[in-house]
XYZ file of C-alpha atoms in Angstrom:
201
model
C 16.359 -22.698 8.423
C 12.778 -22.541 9.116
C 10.421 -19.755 8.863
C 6.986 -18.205 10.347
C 3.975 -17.521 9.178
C 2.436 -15.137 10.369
C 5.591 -13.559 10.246
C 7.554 -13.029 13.637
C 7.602 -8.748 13.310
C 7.594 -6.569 17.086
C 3.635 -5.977 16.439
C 2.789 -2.867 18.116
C -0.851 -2.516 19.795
C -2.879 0.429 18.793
C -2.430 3.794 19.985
C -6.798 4.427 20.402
C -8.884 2.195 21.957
C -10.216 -0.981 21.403
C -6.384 -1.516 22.060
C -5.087 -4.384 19.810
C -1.976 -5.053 17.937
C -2.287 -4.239 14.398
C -0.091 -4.492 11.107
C -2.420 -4.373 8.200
C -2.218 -3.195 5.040
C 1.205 -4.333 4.189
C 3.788 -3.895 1.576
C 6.669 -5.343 1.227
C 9.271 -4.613 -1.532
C 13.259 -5.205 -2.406
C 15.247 -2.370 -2.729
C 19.070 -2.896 -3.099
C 18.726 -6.273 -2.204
C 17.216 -5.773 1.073
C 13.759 -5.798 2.159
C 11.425 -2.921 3.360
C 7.943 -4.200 4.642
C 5.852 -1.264 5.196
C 2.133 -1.398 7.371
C -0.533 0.413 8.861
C 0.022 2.397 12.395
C 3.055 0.927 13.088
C 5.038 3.037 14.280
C 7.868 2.488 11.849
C 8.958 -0.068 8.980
C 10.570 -3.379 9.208
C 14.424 -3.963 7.170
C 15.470 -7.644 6.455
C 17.884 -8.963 4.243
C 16.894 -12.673 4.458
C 13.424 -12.682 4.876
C 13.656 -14.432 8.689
C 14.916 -11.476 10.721
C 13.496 -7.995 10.712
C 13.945 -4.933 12.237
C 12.323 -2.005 13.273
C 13.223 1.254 11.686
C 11.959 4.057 12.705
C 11.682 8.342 11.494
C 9.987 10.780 12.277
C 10.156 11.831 8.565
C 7.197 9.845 7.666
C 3.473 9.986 8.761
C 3.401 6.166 10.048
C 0.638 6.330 11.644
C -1.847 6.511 8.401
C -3.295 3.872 7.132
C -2.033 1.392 3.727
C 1.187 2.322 3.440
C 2.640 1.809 -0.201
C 6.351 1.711 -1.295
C 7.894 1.520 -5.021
C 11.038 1.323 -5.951
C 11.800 3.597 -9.354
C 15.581 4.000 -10.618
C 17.968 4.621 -7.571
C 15.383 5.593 -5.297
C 12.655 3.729 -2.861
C 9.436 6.327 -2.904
C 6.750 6.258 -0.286
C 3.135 7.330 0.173
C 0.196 6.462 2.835
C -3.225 7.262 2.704
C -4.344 10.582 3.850
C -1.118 12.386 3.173
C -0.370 14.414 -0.091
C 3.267 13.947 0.444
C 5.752 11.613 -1.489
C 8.460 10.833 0.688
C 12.034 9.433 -1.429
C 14.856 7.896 0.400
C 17.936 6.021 -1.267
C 18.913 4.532 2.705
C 16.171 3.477 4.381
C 17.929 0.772 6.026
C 18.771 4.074 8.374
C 15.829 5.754 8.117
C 16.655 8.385 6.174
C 13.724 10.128 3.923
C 13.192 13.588 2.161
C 10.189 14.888 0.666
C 10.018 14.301 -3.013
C 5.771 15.912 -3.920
C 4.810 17.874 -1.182
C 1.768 18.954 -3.135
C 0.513 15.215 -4.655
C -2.670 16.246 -6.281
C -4.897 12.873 -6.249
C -7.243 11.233 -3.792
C -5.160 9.682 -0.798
C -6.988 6.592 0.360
C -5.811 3.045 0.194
C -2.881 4.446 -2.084
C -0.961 1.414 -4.409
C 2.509 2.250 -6.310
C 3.217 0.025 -9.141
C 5.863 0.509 -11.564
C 6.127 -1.483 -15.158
C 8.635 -2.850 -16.639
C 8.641 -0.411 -19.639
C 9.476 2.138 -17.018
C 6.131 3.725 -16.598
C 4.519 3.693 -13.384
C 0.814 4.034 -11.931
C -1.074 4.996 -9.113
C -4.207 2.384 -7.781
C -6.560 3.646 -4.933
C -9.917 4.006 -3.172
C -11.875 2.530 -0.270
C -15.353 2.953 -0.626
C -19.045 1.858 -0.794
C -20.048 3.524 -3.447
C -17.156 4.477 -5.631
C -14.935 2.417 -8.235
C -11.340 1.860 -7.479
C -8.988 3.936 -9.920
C -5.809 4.203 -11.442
C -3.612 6.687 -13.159
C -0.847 6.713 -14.840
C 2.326 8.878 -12.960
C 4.556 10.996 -14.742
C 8.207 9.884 -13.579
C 10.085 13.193 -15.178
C 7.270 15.545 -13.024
C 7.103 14.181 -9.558
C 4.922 11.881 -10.066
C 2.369 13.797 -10.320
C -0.898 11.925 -12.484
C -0.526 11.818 -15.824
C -4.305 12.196 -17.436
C -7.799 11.407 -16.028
C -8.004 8.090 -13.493
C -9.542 4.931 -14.539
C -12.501 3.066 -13.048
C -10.984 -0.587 -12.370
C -13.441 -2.095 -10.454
C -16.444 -1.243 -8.529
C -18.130 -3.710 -5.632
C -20.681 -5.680 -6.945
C -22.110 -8.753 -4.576
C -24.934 -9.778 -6.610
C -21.447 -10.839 -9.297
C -18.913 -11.440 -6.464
C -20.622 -13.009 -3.795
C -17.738 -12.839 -1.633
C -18.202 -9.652 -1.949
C -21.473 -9.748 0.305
C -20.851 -8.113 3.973
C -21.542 -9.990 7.009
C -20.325 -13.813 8.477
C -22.316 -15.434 6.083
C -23.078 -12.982 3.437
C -26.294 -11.998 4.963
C -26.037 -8.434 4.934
C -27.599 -6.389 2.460
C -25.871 -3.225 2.649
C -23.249 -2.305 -0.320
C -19.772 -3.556 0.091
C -16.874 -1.918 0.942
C -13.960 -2.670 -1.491
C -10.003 -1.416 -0.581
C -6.894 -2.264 -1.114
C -5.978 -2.195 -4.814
C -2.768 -4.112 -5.843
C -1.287 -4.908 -9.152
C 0.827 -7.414 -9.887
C 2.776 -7.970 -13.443
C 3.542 -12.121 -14.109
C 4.541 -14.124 -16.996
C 3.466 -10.645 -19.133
C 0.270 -10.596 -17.813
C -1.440 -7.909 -14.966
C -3.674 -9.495 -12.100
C -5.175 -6.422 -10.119
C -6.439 -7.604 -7.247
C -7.990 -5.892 -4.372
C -10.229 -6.923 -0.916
C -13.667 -7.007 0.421
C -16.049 -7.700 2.944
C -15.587 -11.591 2.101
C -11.461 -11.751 2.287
C-alpha cells in the first residue's frame, strides 16, 4: 500500500476571509485501536483505522471551530479540549460522534491547550501563545475533573538572541519578540522532549 504525505484529509477552506483551506494545529491520537486526528476550524474530526483512509466525523457537541484542538485518551474514555473554551468534552464513541460534557467550568487559561497523560497515570496540562509570556504546565487531577492540580510551571519562554530560529521574519530580520505556541510533550525511551513552535518552524 502506499501512503501520502501531506495526508489526503477533505480540507475544508476557511469560513472568514482571506478564504483558504486550513487544518493546523493537529492532534492525532489512538483510542481503541482506531485513530482520531483532531485540527483547527475544521469543521469536524477525522476517524481511521489504518492510517490511509479517513473520515469526517462530525457534532455539533463540540466547539470545532476554535483553534489547537487537543485530545487524550485517560482510562476508558477519549477527553477533548480547544483553545478558548472552558469546557472538557468526554466521549467513549467518537467513531459516531458522540460527546458529553465532562468540566464545564475548566478553570485555567485556554490558549494553545496540550493534554498529555504519563505512564504512572498522572496527567498534565501544556499551553500558551504569546509574545511575552512563558509557556506553562500543570499537573491535572484525574479523580476531580481534571481540574489543575497546584500552581502552573514556566517551561519555556521565546528567546531569539538563544534560539535563533526563533527570530520573526523570512530571514530572521525582524526585531520584534517572538511568538511561541503550540506546546507538546512527548514521553520516549523514559525520557520527556517538550517541544513547541515559533516564528522560525
Amino acid at each position: 500500500q502506499t501512503y501520502c504525505n501531506p495526508m489526503n484529509l477533505s480540507y475544508r477552506f476557511c469560513l472568514d476571509q482571506p478564504s483558504r483551506r486550513e487544518a493546523a494545529d493537529p492532534t492525532m491520537v489512538l483510542y481503541k485501536d482506531n485513530y482520531y486526528l483532531f485540527a483547527s476550524k475544521s469543521g469536524g474530526y477525522w476517524h481511521s483505522t489504518d492510517l490511509l483512509v479517513w473520515d469526517l466525523v462530525t457534532t455539533p457537541t463540540l466547539p470545532l471551530e476554535n483553534y489547537a484542538p487537543t485530545a487524550v485518551v485517560i482510562g476508558d474514555w477519549l477527553y477533548f479540549l480547544v483553545s478558548d473554551s472552558h469546557t472538557i468534552f468526554r466521549s467513549n464513541d467518537p467513531a459516531h460522534g458522540k460527546w458529553e460534557v465532562y468540566n464545564s467550568s475548566f478553570p485555567s487559561s485556554i490558549t494553545d491547550p496540550a493534554l498529555f497523560a504519563d505512564t504512572d497515570g498522572r496527567v498534565y496540562y501544556y499551553y500558551g501563545c504569546s509574545n511575552n509570556r512563558p509557556l506553562e504546565g500543570v499537573e491535572l487531577d484525574v479523580n476531580n475533573k481534571l481540574n489543575p492540580i497546584g500552581k502552573p510551571v514556566e517551561c519555556i519562554k521565546g528567546n531569539p538572541l538563544v534560539h535563533g530560529w526563533e527570530q520573526p521574519g523570512d530571514y530572521n530580520e525582524k526585531t520584534v519578540s517572538p511568538w511561541i505556541e503550540g506546546s507538546w510533550m512527548n514521553k520516549y525511551n523514559g525520557k520527556y522532549y517538550f517541544q513547541y513552535a515559533g516564528p522560525g518552524t
